[in-house]
Amino acid sequence: MKSLIDGARRFQDTVYPKMQSLFDELADGQKPHTLFITCADSRIDPSLITQSDPGEIFVHRNPGNLVPKFGDGVTSEITSIEYAVQVLGVSDIVICGHTKCGVMAGLADPDSLVGLDHVGDWVENARETGHAGGHREADTDPSLMALAGRNVVLQLDNLIGYPFVRGRVATGDLNLYGWVYEIETGTIHVYDPDEKRFVSLASIEE
Ligand SMILES: [Zn+2]
């Protein structure tokens, strides 16, 4: 805890004053351009990996960067998505999975979830990646990259099932993106819906 308190003091004393004008502006309201949905994993820092300033990205995090199917009731996910789309009017939504994800590991090896009843239920939201129980390439892919990618695509499918998302995508006001962040290298892989595969961000022309 001491490191957090020391960090908060440093932020207050030296960082905040340097960014005073930005925070003055943000005190009047937020207008983020992007809803960024990612895993709760401590190794993912959305602002760091996208080099975003405060006020730029509206972040929703949960284990496995999952988006429950529309109709599953009031979840924190639908609340964040509805607010970001309907009130803040974001123009982009990114679902960002990552390598070495514990939820993907649980999906690949359900035995690892024994005794974790709630995590087990939550992982059901990713069940359709087709890799629950049994054999798979995930077993030979220690980074779980392939599974993380398939999960992102599945969650994008769930996201487009939200009527207010589908409506704004249809009018061209909202774009959806699937990313996988590779912890081992810092590389971000972006889903190409035409090619139906992930390509590294470095290979995409700006
Ligand atoms: Zn994760």
PDB file of C-alpha atoms and ligand atoms in Angstrom:
ATOM      1  CA  MET A   1       0.000   0.000   0.000  1.00  0.00           C
ATOM      2  CA  LYS A   2       2.863   2.349   0.786  1.00  0.00           C
ATOM      3  CA  SER A   3       3.928   2.436  -2.859  1.00  0.00           C
ATOM      4  CA  LEU A   4       0.413   3.521  -3.860  1.00  0.00           C
ATOM      5  CA  ILE A   5       0.307   6.274  -1.269  1.00  0.00           C
ATOM      6  CA  ASP A   6       3.762   7.481  -2.261  1.00  0.00           C
ATOM      7  CA  GLY A   7       2.694   7.417  -5.900  1.00  0.00           C
ATOM      8  CA  ALA A   8      -0.485   9.364  -5.157  1.00  0.00           C
ATOM      9  CA  ARG A   9       1.587  11.992  -3.353  1.00  0.00           C
ATOM     10  CA  ARG A  10       3.982  12.297  -6.268  1.00  0.00           C
ATOM     11  CA  PHE A  11       1.047  12.573  -8.662  1.00  0.00           C
ATOM     12  CA  GLN A  12      -0.591  15.294  -6.601  1.00  0.00           C
ATOM     13  CA  ASP A  13       2.621  17.244  -6.005  1.00  0.00           C
ATOM     14  CA  THR A  14       4.402  17.031  -9.343  1.00  0.00           C
ATOM     15  CA  VAL A  15       2.398  15.367 -12.137  1.00  0.00           C
ATOM     16  CA  TYR A  16      -0.980  17.071 -11.680  1.00  0.00           C
ATOM     17  CA  PRO A  17       0.449  20.595 -11.699  1.00  0.00           C
ATOM     18  CA  LYS A  18       2.243  19.877 -14.976  1.00  0.00           C
ATOM     19  CA  MET A  19      -1.058  18.783 -16.541  1.00  0.00           C
ATOM     20  CA  GLN A  20      -3.121  21.506 -14.892  1.00  0.00           C
ATOM     21  CA  SER A  21      -4.585  22.910 -18.092  1.00  0.00           C
ATOM     22  CA  LEU A  22      -5.797  19.475 -19.242  1.00  0.00           C
ATOM     23  CA  PHE A  23      -7.411  18.762 -15.885  1.00  0.00           C
ATOM     24  CA  ASP A  24      -9.014  22.232 -15.859  1.00  0.00           C
ATOM     25  CA  GLU A  25     -10.582  21.386 -19.198  1.00  0.00           C
ATOM     26  CA  LEU A  26     -11.695  17.939 -18.019  1.00  0.00           C
ATOM     27  CA  ALA A  27     -13.288  19.407 -14.913  1.00  0.00           C
ATOM     28  CA  ASP A  28     -16.004  20.753 -17.215  1.00  0.00           C
ATOM     29  CA  GLY A  29     -16.837  17.325 -18.616  1.00  0.00           C
ATOM     30  CA  GLN A  30     -15.560  14.367 -20.590  1.00  0.00           C
ATOM     31  CA  LYS A  31     -15.747  13.685 -24.293  1.00  0.00           C
ATOM     32  CA  PRO A  32     -13.792  10.466 -24.822  1.00  0.00           C
ATOM     33  CA  HIS A  33     -13.557   9.271 -28.425  1.00  0.00           C
ATOM     34  CA  THR A  34     -13.281   5.579 -27.571  1.00  0.00           C
ATOM     35  CA  LEU A  35     -14.794   2.939 -25.314  1.00  0.00           C
ATOM     36  CA  PHE A  36     -11.955   0.565 -24.500  1.00  0.00           C
ATOM     37  CA  ILE A  37     -13.029  -2.837 -23.173  1.00  0.00           C
ATOM     38  CA  THR A  38     -10.189  -4.925 -21.842  1.00  0.00           C
ATOM     39  CA  CYS A  39      -9.194  -7.492 -19.249  1.00  0.00           C
ATOM     40  CA  ALA A  40      -8.735  -6.707 -15.570  1.00  0.00           C
ATOM     41  CA  ASP A  41      -5.232  -8.223 -15.773  1.00  0.00           C
ATOM     42  CA  SER A  42      -2.725  -5.974 -14.001  1.00  0.00           C
ATOM     43  CA  ARG A  43      -0.293  -6.199 -16.906  1.00  0.00           C
ATOM     44  CA  ILE A  44      -2.603  -4.306 -19.249  1.00  0.00           C
ATOM     45  CA  ASP A  45      -2.522  -0.520 -18.965  1.00  0.00           C
ATOM     46  CA  PRO A  46      -4.928   0.925 -21.582  1.00  0.00           C
ATOM     47  CA  SER A  47      -3.610   4.472 -21.349  1.00  0.00           C
ATOM     48  CA  LEU A  48      -0.007   3.316 -21.526  1.00  0.00           C
ATOM     49  CA  ILE A  49      -0.371   0.954 -24.483  1.00  0.00           C
ATOM     50  CA  THR A  50      -2.384   3.506 -26.470  1.00  0.00           C
ATOM     51  CA  GLN A  51      -0.459   6.519 -25.136  1.00  0.00           C
ATOM     52  CA  SER A  52      -3.757   8.203 -24.287  1.00  0.00           C
ATOM     53  CA  ASP A  53      -4.261  11.141 -22.000  1.00  0.00           C
ATOM     54  CA  PRO A  54      -6.964  11.390 -19.319  1.00  0.00           C
ATOM     55  CA  GLY A  55     -10.303  12.099 -20.970  1.00  0.00           C
ATOM     56  CA  GLU A  56      -9.547  10.208 -24.192  1.00  0.00           C
ATOM     57  CA  ILE A  57     -10.695   6.668 -23.489  1.00  0.00           C
ATOM     58  CA  PHE A  58     -13.654   5.444 -21.463  1.00  0.00           C
ATOM     59  CA  VAL A  59     -12.482   2.126 -20.029  1.00  0.00           C
ATOM     60  CA  HIS A  60     -14.443  -0.932 -19.016  1.00  0.00           C
ATOM     61  CA  ARG A  61     -12.516  -3.844 -17.572  1.00  0.00           C
ATOM     62  CA  ASN A  62     -13.449  -7.330 -16.488  1.00  0.00           C
ATOM     63  CA  PRO A  63     -11.724 -10.703 -16.359  1.00  0.00           C
ATOM     64  CA  GLY A  64     -11.360 -11.873 -19.955  1.00  0.00           C
ATOM     65  CA  ASN A  65     -12.694  -8.682 -21.627  1.00  0.00           C
ATOM     66  CA  LEU A  66     -16.080 -10.321 -22.028  1.00  0.00           C
ATOM     67  CA  VAL A  67     -19.306  -8.770 -23.301  1.00  0.00           C
ATOM     68  CA  PRO A  68     -22.330 -10.763 -22.106  1.00  0.00           C
ATOM     69  CA  LYS A  69     -24.957 -11.350 -24.767  1.00  0.00           C
ATOM     70  CA  PHE A  70     -27.678  -8.702 -24.972  1.00  0.00           C
ATOM     71  CA  GLY A  71     -30.665  -9.792 -22.900  1.00  0.00           C
ATOM     72  CA  ASP A  72     -28.603 -11.123 -19.999  1.00  0.00           C
ATOM     73  CA  GLY A  73     -30.102  -8.449 -17.751  1.00  0.00           C
ATOM     74  CA  VAL A  74     -28.421  -5.445 -16.202  1.00  0.00           C
ATOM     75  CA  THR A  75     -24.700  -6.075 -16.165  1.00  0.00           C
ATOM     76  CA  SER A  76     -21.934  -3.578 -15.531  1.00  0.00           C
ATOM     77  CA  GLU A  77     -20.900  -4.193 -19.133  1.00  0.00           C
ATOM     78  CA  ILE A  78     -24.194  -3.084 -20.665  1.00  0.00           C
ATOM     79  CA  THR A  79     -24.212  -0.082 -18.364  1.00  0.00           C
ATOM     80  CA  SER A  80     -20.785   1.075 -19.535  1.00  0.00           C
ATOM     81  CA  ILE A  81     -21.561   0.378 -23.181  1.00  0.00           C
ATOM     82  CA  GLU A  82     -24.927   2.139 -23.084  1.00  0.00           C
ATOM     83  CA  TYR A  83     -23.469   5.188 -21.369  1.00  0.00           C
ATOM     84  CA  ALA A  84     -20.462   5.391 -23.680  1.00  0.00           C
ATOM     85  CA  VAL A  85     -22.565   5.048 -26.814  1.00  0.00           C
ATOM     86  CA  GLN A  86     -25.753   6.871 -25.892  1.00  0.00           C
ATOM     87  CA  VAL A  87     -24.488   9.640 -23.637  1.00  0.00           C
ATOM     88  CA  LEU A  88     -20.817  10.170 -24.437  1.00  0.00           C
ATOM     89  CA  GLY A  89     -21.267   9.410 -28.125  1.00  0.00           C
ATOM     90  CA  VAL A  90     -17.972   7.590 -28.615  1.00  0.00           C
ATOM     91  CA  SER A  91     -17.052   6.989 -32.236  1.00  0.00           C
ATOM     92  CA  ASP A  92     -15.024   3.830 -31.626  1.00  0.00           C
ATOM     93  CA  ILE A  93     -15.149   0.746 -29.427  1.00  0.00           C
ATOM     94  CA  VAL A  94     -12.104  -1.462 -28.961  1.00  0.00           C
ATOM     95  CA  ILE A  95     -12.271  -4.902 -27.369  1.00  0.00           C
ATOM     96  CA  CYS A  96      -8.716  -5.713 -26.356  1.00  0.00           C
ATOM     97  CA  GLY A  97      -7.764  -9.207 -25.279  1.00  0.00           C
ATOM     98  CA  HIS A  98      -4.248 -10.278 -24.414  1.00  0.00           C
ATOM     99  CA  THR A  99      -1.823 -13.177 -24.346  1.00  0.00           C
ATOM    100  CA  LYS A 100      -1.328 -15.154 -21.128  1.00  0.00           C
ATOM    101  CA  CYS A 101      -4.916 -14.354 -20.077  1.00  0.00           C
ATOM    102  CA  GLY A 102      -6.032 -16.272 -16.993  1.00  0.00           C
ATOM    103  CA  VAL A 103      -9.605 -16.487 -18.261  1.00  0.00           C
ATOM    104  CA  MET A 104      -8.408 -18.023 -21.526  1.00  0.00           C
ATOM    105  CA  ALA A 105      -6.311 -20.465 -19.510  1.00  0.00           C
ATOM    106  CA  GLY A 106      -9.451 -21.376 -17.568  1.00  0.00           C
ATOM    107  CA  LEU A 107     -11.332 -21.856 -20.806  1.00  0.00           C
ATOM    108  CA  ALA A 108      -8.608 -24.132 -22.159  1.00  0.00           C
ATOM    109  CA  ASP A 109      -8.357 -26.062 -18.912  1.00  0.00           C
ATOM    110  CA  PRO A 110     -11.636 -26.093 -16.964  1.00  0.00           C
ATOM    111  CA  ASP A 111      -9.966 -28.138 -14.204  1.00  0.00           C
ATOM    112  CA  SER A 112      -8.083 -24.980 -13.244  1.00  0.00           C
ATOM    113  CA  LEU A 113     -11.406 -23.392 -12.296  1.00  0.00           C
ATOM    114  CA  VAL A 114     -12.462 -26.040  -9.799  1.00  0.00           C
ATOM    115  CA  GLY A 115     -13.649 -24.284  -6.628  1.00  0.00           C
ATOM    116  CA  LEU A 116     -14.016 -20.953  -8.437  1.00  0.00           C
ATOM    117  CA  ASP A 117     -17.769 -21.109  -8.948  1.00  0.00           C
ATOM    118  CA  HIS A 118     -18.243 -17.483  -9.946  1.00  0.00           C
ATOM    119  CA  VAL A 119     -15.277 -17.373 -12.280  1.00  0.00           C
ATOM    120  CA  GLY A 120     -16.535 -20.601 -13.804  1.00  0.00           C
ATOM    121  CA  ASP A 121     -19.940 -19.044 -14.465  1.00  0.00           C
ATOM    122  CA  TRP A 122     -18.374 -15.877 -15.878  1.00  0.00           C
ATOM    123  CA  VAL A 123     -16.177 -17.835 -18.286  1.00  0.00           C
ATOM    124  CA  GLU A 124     -19.394 -19.241 -19.789  1.00  0.00           C
ATOM    125  CA  ASN A 125     -19.589 -15.902 -21.655  1.00  0.00           C
ATOM    126  CA  ALA A 126     -16.626 -17.073 -23.721  1.00  0.00           C
ATOM    127  CA  ARG A 127     -17.696 -20.697 -24.062  1.00  0.00           C
ATOM    128  CA  GLU A 128     -18.489 -20.410 -27.758  1.00  0.00           C
ATOM    129  CA  THR A 129     -14.860 -19.918 -28.631  1.00  0.00           C
ATOM    130  CA  GLY A 130     -15.194 -23.657 -29.051  1.00  0.00           C
ATOM    131  CA  HIS A 131     -12.343 -24.467 -26.772  1.00  0.00           C
ATOM    132  CA  ALA A 132     -13.990 -25.482 -23.586  1.00  0.00           C
ATOM    133  CA  GLY A 133     -12.853 -28.794 -22.271  1.00  0.00           C
ATOM    134  CA  GLY A 134     -10.553 -31.242 -23.926  1.00  0.00           C
ATOM    135  CA  HIS A 135      -7.700 -31.033 -26.420  1.00  0.00           C
ATOM    136  CA  ARG A 136      -6.793 -28.014 -28.512  1.00  0.00           C
ATOM    137  CA  GLU A 137      -4.193 -25.868 -30.101  1.00  0.00           C
ATOM    138  CA  ALA A 138      -4.439 -23.715 -27.015  1.00  0.00           C
ATOM    139  CA  ASP A 139      -2.633 -26.527 -25.236  1.00  0.00           C
ATOM    140  CA  THR A 140       0.344 -26.095 -27.533  1.00  0.00           C
ATOM    141  CA  ASP A 141       0.177 -22.298 -27.501  1.00  0.00           C
ATOM    142  CA  PRO A 142       1.458 -21.220 -24.101  1.00  0.00           C
ATOM    143  CA  SER A 143       0.663 -17.578 -24.856  1.00  0.00           C
ATOM    144  CA  LEU A 144      -2.997 -18.526 -25.563  1.00  0.00           C
ATOM    145  CA  MET A 145      -2.794 -16.051 -28.444  1.00  0.00           C
ATOM    146  CA  ALA A 146      -5.153 -17.999 -30.726  1.00  0.00           C
ATOM    147  CA  LEU A 147      -7.744 -18.421 -28.015  1.00  0.00           C
ATOM    148  CA  ALA A 148      -7.513 -14.754 -27.014  1.00  0.00           C
ATOM    149  CA  GLY A 149      -8.141 -13.808 -30.648  1.00  0.00           C
ATOM    150  CA  ARG A 150     -11.132 -16.086 -31.049  1.00  0.00           C
ATOM    151  CA  ASN A 151     -12.536 -14.745 -27.806  1.00  0.00           C
ATOM    152  CA  VAL A 152     -12.235 -11.143 -29.014  1.00  0.00           C
ATOM    153  CA  VAL A 153     -14.110 -12.017 -32.206  1.00  0.00           C
ATOM    154  CA  LEU A 154     -16.845 -13.706 -30.179  1.00  0.00           C
ATOM    155  CA  GLN A 155     -17.174 -10.696 -27.889  1.00  0.00           C
ATOM    156  CA  LEU A 156     -17.409  -8.393 -30.937  1.00  0.00           C
ATOM    157  CA  ASP A 157     -20.312 -10.563 -32.109  1.00  0.00           C
ATOM    158  CA  ASN A 158     -21.967 -10.151 -28.734  1.00  0.00           C
ATOM    159  CA  LEU A 159     -21.366  -6.396 -28.833  1.00  0.00           C
ATOM    160  CA  ILE A 160     -23.030  -5.925 -32.205  1.00  0.00           C
ATOM    161  CA  GLY A 161     -26.041  -7.689 -30.693  1.00  0.00           C
ATOM    162  CA  TYR A 162     -26.711  -4.626 -28.535  1.00  0.00           C
ATOM    163  CA  PRO A 163     -29.397  -2.691 -30.448  1.00  0.00           C
ATOM    164  CA  PHE A 164     -27.966   0.751 -29.695  1.00  0.00           C
ATOM    165  CA  VAL A 165     -24.539  -0.421 -30.887  1.00  0.00           C
ATOM    166  CA  ARG A 166     -25.922  -2.069 -34.025  1.00  0.00           C
ATOM    167  CA  GLY A 167     -27.936   1.041 -34.858  1.00  0.00           C
ATOM    168  CA  ARG A 168     -24.978   3.393 -34.705  1.00  0.00           C
ATOM    169  CA  VAL A 169     -22.692   0.993 -36.555  1.00  0.00           C
ATOM    170  CA  ALA A 170     -25.326   0.791 -39.310  1.00  0.00           C
ATOM    171  CA  THR A 171     -25.373   4.561 -39.723  1.00  0.00           C
ATOM    172  CA  GLY A 172     -21.571   4.697 -39.831  1.00  0.00           C
ATOM    173  CA  ASP A 173     -21.308   6.656 -36.587  1.00  0.00           C
ATOM    174  CA  LEU A 174     -19.584   3.910 -34.647  1.00  0.00           C
ATOM    175  CA  ASN A 175     -16.682   1.602 -35.481  1.00  0.00           C
ATOM    176  CA  LEU A 176     -15.821  -1.630 -33.666  1.00  0.00           C
ATOM    177  CA  TYR A 177     -12.296  -3.030 -33.398  1.00  0.00           C
ATOM    178  CA  GLY A 178     -10.799  -6.222 -32.021  1.00  0.00           C
ATOM    179  CA  TRP A 179      -7.295  -6.162 -30.627  1.00  0.00           C
ATOM    180  CA  VAL A 180      -5.005  -8.631 -28.904  1.00  0.00           C
ATOM    181  CA  TYR A 181      -2.148  -7.197 -26.889  1.00  0.00           C
ATOM    182  CA  GLU A 182       0.929  -9.379 -26.727  1.00  0.00           C
ATOM    183  CA  ILE A 183       2.402  -8.967 -23.260  1.00  0.00           C
ATOM    184  CA  GLU A 184       5.687 -10.604 -24.255  1.00  0.00           C
ATOM    185  CA  THR A 185       6.546  -8.030 -26.951  1.00  0.00           C
ATOM    186  CA  GLY A 186       4.167  -5.079 -26.566  1.00  0.00           C
ATOM    187  CA  THR A 187       2.797  -5.838 -30.035  1.00  0.00           C
ATOM    188  CA  ILE A 188      -0.856  -5.124 -30.718  1.00  0.00           C
ATOM    189  CA  HIS A 189      -2.617  -7.401 -33.207  1.00  0.00           C
ATOM    190  CA  VAL A 190      -5.684  -5.983 -34.929  1.00  0.00           C
ATOM    191  CA  TYR A 191      -8.582  -8.048 -36.273  1.00  0.00           C
ATOM    192  CA  ASP A 192      -9.178  -7.716 -40.001  1.00  0.00           C
ATOM    193  CA  PRO A 193     -12.846  -8.637 -40.524  1.00  0.00           C
ATOM    194  CA  ASP A 194     -12.397  -9.020 -44.291  1.00  0.00           C
ATOM    195  CA  GLU A 195      -9.518 -11.448 -43.963  1.00  0.00           C
ATOM    196  CA  LYS A 196     -10.940 -12.892 -40.741  1.00  0.00           C
ATOM    197  CA  ARG A 197      -7.547 -12.879 -39.066  1.00  0.00           C
ATOM    198  CA  PHE A 198      -5.384 -10.770 -36.807  1.00  0.00           C
ATOM    199  CA  VAL A 199      -2.540  -8.743 -38.245  1.00  0.00           C
ATOM    200  CA  SER A 200       0.126  -6.887 -36.339  1.00  0.00           C
ATOM    201  CA  LEU A 201      -0.404  -3.179 -35.991  1.00  0.00           C
ATOM    202  CA  ALA A 202       3.098  -2.637 -37.360  1.00  0.00           C
ATOM    203  CA  SER A 203       2.056  -4.213 -40.684  1.00  0.00           C
ATOM    204  CA  ILE A 204      -0.842  -1.814 -41.200  1.00  0.00           C
ATOM    205  CA  GLU A 205      -0.210   1.348 -43.186  1.00  0.00           C
ATOM    206  CA  GLU A 206      -1.157   4.487 -41.331  1.00  0.00           C
TER     207      GLU A 206
HETATM  208 ZN    ZN B   1      -6.898 -11.510 -19.074  1.00  0.00          ZN
END
